[in-house]
Coordinates of C-alpha atoms in Angstrom, one line a residue:
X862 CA -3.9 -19.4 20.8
X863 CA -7.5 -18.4 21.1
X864 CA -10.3 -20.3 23.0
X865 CA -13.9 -20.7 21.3
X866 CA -17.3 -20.0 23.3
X867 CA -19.7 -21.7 21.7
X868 CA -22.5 -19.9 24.2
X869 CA -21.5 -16.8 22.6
X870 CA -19.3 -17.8 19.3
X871 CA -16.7 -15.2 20.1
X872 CA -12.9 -16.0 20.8
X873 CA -10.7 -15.0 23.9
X874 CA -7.1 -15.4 24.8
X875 CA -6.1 -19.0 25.8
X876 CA -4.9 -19.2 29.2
X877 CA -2.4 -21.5 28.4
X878 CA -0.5 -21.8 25.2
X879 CA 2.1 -23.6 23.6
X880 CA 2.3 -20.6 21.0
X881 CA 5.0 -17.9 20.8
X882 CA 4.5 -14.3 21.9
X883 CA 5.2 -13.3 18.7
X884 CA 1.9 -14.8 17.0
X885 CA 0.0 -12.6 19.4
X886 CA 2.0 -9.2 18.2
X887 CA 1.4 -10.5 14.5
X888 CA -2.9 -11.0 15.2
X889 CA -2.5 -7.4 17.1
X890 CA -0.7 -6.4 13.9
X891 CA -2.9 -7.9 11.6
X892 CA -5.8 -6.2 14.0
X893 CA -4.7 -2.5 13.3
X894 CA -4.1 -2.8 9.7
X895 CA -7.2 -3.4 8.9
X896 CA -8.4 -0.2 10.8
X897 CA -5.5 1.3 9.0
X898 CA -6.7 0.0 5.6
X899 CA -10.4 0.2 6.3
X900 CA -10.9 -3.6 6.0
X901 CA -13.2 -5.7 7.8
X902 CA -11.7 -8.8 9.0
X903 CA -13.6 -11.9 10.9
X904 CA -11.5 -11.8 14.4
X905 CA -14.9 -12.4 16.9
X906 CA -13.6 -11.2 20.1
X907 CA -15.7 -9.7 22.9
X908 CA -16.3 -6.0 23.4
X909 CA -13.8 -6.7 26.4
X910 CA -10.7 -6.5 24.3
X911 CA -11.4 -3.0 22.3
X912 CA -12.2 -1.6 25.9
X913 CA -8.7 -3.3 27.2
X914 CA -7.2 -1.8 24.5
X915 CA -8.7 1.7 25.0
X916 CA -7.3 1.1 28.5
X917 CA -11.0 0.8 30.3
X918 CA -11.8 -1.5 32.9
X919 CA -14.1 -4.7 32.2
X920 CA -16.2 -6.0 34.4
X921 CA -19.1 -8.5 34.7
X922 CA -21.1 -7.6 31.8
X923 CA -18.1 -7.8 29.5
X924 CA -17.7 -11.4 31.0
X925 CA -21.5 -12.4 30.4
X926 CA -20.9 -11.6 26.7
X927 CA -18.1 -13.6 26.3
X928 CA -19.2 -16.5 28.8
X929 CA -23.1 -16.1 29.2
X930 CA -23.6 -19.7 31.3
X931 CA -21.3 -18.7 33.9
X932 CA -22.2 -15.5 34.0
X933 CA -25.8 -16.0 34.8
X934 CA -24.8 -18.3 37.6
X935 CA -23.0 -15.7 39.0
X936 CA -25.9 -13.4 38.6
X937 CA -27.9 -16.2 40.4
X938 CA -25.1 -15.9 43.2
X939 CA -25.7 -12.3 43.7
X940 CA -29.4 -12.3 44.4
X941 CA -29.8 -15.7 46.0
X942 CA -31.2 -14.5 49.5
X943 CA -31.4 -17.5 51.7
X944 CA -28.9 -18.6 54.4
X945 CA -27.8 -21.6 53.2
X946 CA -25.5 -19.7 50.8
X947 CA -21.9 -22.0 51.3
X948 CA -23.9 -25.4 51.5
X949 CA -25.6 -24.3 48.1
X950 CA -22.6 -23.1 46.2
X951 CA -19.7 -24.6 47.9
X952 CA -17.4 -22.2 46.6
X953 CA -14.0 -21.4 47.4
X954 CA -11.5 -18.3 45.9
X955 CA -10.2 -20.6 43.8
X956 CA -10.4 -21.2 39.8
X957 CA -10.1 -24.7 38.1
X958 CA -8.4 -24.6 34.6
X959 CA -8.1 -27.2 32.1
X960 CA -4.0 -27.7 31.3
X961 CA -3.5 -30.2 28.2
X962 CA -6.1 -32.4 30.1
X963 CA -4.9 -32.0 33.4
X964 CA -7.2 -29.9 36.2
X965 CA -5.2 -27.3 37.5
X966 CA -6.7 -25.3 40.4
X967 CA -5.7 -21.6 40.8
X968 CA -6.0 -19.4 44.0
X969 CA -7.8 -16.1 43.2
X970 CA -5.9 -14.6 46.3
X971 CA -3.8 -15.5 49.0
X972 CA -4.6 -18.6 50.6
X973 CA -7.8 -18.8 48.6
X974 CA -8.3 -22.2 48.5
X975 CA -9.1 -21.9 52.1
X976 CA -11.8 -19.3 52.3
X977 CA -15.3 -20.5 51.7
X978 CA -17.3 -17.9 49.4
X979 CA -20.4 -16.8 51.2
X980 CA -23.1 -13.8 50.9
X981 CA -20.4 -11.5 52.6
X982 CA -17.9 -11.7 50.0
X983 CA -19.4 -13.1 46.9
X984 CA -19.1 -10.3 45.0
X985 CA -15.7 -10.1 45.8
X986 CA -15.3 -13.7 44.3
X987 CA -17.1 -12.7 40.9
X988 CA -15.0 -9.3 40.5
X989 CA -11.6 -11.9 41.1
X990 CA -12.9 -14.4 39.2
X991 CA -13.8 -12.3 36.2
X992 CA -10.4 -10.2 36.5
X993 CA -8.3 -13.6 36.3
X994 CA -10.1 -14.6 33.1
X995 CA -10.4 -11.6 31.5
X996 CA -7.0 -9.7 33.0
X997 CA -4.3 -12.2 34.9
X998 CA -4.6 -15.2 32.9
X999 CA -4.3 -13.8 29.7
X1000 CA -1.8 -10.4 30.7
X1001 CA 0.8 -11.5 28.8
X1002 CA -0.7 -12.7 25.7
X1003 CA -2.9 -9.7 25.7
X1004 CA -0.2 -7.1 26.1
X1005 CA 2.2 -8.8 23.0
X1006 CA -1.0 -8.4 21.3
X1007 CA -1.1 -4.7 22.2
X1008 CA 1.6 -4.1 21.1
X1009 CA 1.3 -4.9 17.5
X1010 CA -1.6 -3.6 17.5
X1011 CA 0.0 -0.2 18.5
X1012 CA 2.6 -0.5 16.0
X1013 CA -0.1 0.3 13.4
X1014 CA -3.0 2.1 15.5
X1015 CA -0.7 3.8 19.0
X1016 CA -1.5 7.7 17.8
X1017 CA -3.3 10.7 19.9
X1018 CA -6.4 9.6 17.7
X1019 CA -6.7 6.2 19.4
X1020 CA -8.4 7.7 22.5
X1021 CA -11.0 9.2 20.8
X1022 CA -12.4 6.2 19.7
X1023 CA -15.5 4.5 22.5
X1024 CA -15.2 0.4 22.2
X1025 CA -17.9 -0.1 20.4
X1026 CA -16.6 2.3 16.9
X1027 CA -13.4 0.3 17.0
X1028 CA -14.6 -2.9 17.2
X1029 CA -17.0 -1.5 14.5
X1030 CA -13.7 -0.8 12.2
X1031 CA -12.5 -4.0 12.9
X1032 CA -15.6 -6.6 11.9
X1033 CA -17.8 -4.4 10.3
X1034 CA -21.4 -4.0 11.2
X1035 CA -25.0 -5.3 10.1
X1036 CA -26.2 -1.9 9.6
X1037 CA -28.0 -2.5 5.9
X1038 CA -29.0 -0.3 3.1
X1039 CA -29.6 -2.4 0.3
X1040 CA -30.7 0.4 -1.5
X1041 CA -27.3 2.1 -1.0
X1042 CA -25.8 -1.2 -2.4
X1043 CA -27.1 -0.7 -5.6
X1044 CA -26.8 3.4 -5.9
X1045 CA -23.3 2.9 -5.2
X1046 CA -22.6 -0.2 -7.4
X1047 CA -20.6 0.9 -10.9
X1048 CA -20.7 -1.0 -13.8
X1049 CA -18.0 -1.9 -16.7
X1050 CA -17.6 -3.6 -20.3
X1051 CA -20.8 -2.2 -21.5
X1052 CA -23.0 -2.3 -18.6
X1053 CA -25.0 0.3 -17.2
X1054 CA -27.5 1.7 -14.4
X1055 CA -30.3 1.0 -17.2
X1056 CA -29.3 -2.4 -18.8
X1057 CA -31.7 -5.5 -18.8
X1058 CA -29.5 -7.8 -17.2
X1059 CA -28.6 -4.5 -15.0
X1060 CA -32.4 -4.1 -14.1
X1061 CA -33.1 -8.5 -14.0
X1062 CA -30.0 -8.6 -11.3
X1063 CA -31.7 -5.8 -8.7
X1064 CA -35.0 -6.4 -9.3
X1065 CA -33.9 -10.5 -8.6
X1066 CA -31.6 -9.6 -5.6
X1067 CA -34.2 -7.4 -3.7
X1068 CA -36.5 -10.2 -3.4
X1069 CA -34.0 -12.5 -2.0
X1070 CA -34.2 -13.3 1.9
X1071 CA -32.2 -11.5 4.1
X1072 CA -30.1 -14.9 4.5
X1073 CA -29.2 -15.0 0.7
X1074 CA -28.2 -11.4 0.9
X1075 CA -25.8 -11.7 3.5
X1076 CA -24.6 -15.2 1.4
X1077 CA -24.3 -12.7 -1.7
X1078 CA -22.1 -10.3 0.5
X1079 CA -19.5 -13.6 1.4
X1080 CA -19.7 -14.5 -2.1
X1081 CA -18.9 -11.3 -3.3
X1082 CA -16.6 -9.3 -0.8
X1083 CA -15.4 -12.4 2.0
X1084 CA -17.7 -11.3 4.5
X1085 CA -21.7 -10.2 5.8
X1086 CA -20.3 -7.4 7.4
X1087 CA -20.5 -4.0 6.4
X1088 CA -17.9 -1.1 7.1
X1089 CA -18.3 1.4 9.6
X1090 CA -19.2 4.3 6.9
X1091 CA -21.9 1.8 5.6
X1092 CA -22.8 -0.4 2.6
X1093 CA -21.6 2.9 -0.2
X1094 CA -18.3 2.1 1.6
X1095 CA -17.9 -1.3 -0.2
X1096 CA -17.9 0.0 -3.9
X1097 CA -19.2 -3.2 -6.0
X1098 CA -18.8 -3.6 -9.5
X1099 CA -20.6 -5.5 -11.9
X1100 CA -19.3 -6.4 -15.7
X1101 CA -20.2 -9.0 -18.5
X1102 CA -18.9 -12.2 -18.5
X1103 CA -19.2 -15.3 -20.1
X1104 CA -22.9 -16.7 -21.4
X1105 CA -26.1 -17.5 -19.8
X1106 CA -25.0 -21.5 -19.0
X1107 CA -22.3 -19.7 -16.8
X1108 CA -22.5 -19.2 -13.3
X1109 CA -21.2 -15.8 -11.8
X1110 CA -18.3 -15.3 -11.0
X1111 CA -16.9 -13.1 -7.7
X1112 CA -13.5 -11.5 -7.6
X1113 CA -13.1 -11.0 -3.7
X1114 CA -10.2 -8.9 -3.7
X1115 CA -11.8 -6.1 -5.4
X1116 CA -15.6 -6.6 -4.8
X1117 CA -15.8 -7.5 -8.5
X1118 CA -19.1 -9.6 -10.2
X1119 CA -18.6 -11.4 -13.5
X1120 CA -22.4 -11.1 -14.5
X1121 CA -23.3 -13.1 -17.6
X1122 CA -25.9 -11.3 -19.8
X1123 CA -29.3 -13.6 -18.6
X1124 CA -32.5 -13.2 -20.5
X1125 CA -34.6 -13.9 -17.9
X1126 CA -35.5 -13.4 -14.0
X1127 CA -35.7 -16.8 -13.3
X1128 CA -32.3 -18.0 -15.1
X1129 CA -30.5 -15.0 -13.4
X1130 CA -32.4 -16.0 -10.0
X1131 CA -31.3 -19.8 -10.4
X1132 CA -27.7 -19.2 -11.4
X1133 CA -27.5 -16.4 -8.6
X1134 CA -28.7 -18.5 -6.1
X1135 CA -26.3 -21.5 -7.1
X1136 CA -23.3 -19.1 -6.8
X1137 CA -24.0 -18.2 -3.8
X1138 CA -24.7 -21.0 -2.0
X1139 CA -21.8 -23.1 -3.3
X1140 CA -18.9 -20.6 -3.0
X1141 CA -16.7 -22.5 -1.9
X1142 CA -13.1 -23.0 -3.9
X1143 CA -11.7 -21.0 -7.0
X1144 CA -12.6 -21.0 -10.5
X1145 CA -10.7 -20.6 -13.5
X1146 CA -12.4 -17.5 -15.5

């Protein structure tokens, strides 16, 4: 459905796909409620597909964050000065694509396997060639995806929204406030601002690397991104649980830490760091 960059490690519309329409309405669907319900979900697409959806033109710079390589050879392109532009590039209007293993070559207009790209119209070749990738090629796949994500999202507020804010709503942010982590964080079962273990766990988890934290927020919520309204947006809790040979425990679904009652900074450190790193799979609690 999707195609991986690895340049860039964000995802784009496959040109071709053996997948229904449908599956695109239902990731556009998916895409809105999570505005709708103020979750953060890991869908890595390009700035490109917010402003698509915001209906705003994309152009080259959209492209280079999706595709940097080949969009610093087109860069190259624009300012190379010399006149032996066609016998360098040896370019026509025309774009290769990869079909189940077979090398399909598309004309980017009429005839354009026939007209050599040179200084004259090279920027006309970049503009077509970004607009087939990011526009032509994927029209259809884009616009069932539009649609469910207009099921959920298509009001008069949409439009007030720039890219970058709902892109924001969709995958979060890395705007962090530690600090506001823990002001906001509430506590159950007999735990408070002021217990021990309470005062062991902060004072432990504010000396942590910045890596580690951002493991503790997978471990703990699904993801290392933040909402847009920032970290007092994710509402932790933290209760009692278990005994000190225990490791703690996360509850994803509602941002919930099983915290056994440690005696010391370096047991609550070791055991923290263990649950973190090796969250992978369920637990019976």
């Amino acid at each position: 459905m999707f195609h991986y960059y690895e340049d860039s490690r964000l995802i784009w519309f496959s040109e071709i796909s053996l997948e229904d329409q449908v599956m695109y309405y239902l990731i556009g669907l998916l895409c809105g409620l999570a505005i709708y319900n103020f979750t953060i979900i890991n869908l890595p697409f390009p700035l490109a597909l917010y402003k698509k959806l915001l209906g705003e033109n994309v152009d080259l710079m959209d492209f280079k964050e999706l595709n940097p390589t080949v969009a610093r050879s087109f860069e190259n392109m624009l300012e190379y000065a010399d006149h032996d532009f066609e016998d360098v590039f040896t370019l026509c209007f025309e774009v290769s694509i990869d079909v189940f293993g077979t090398t399909k070559t598309v004309p980017l207009k009429p005839n354009g396997s026939n007209i050599s790209v040179t200084q004259e119209n090279r920027a006309e070749f970049i503009d077509l060639y970004v607009g087939y990738f990011l526009n032509v090629s994927v029209h259809e796949h884009f616009e069932s995806f539009k649609q469910g994500f207009h099921k959920v999202c298509g009001n008069n507020i949409l439009p007030l929204f720039h890219p970058q804010e709902l892109q924001a709503m969709v995958t979060g942010n890395e705007d962090y406030d530690w600090g506001d982590l823990e002001r906001t964080c509430t506590y159950k079962g007999g735990y408070s601002a002021t217990d021990p273990t309470i005062l062991l766990f902060w004072e432990v988890f504010h000396i942590l690397s910045l890596l580690e934290k951002k493991q503790f927020l997978v471990f703990l919520t699904g993801s290392d991104r933040i909402p847009i309204l920032g970290m007092k947006a994710l509402k932790i809790i933290i209760q009692p649980a278990g005994n000190e040979k225990h490791l703690p425990v996360a509850h994803t679904c509602f941002n919930l830490l099983d915290l056994p009652r440690y005696q010391t900074s370096e047991r609550l450190k070791y055991k923290l760091t263990q649950a973190i790193q090796h969250n992978h799979g369920f637990s019976l609690v």
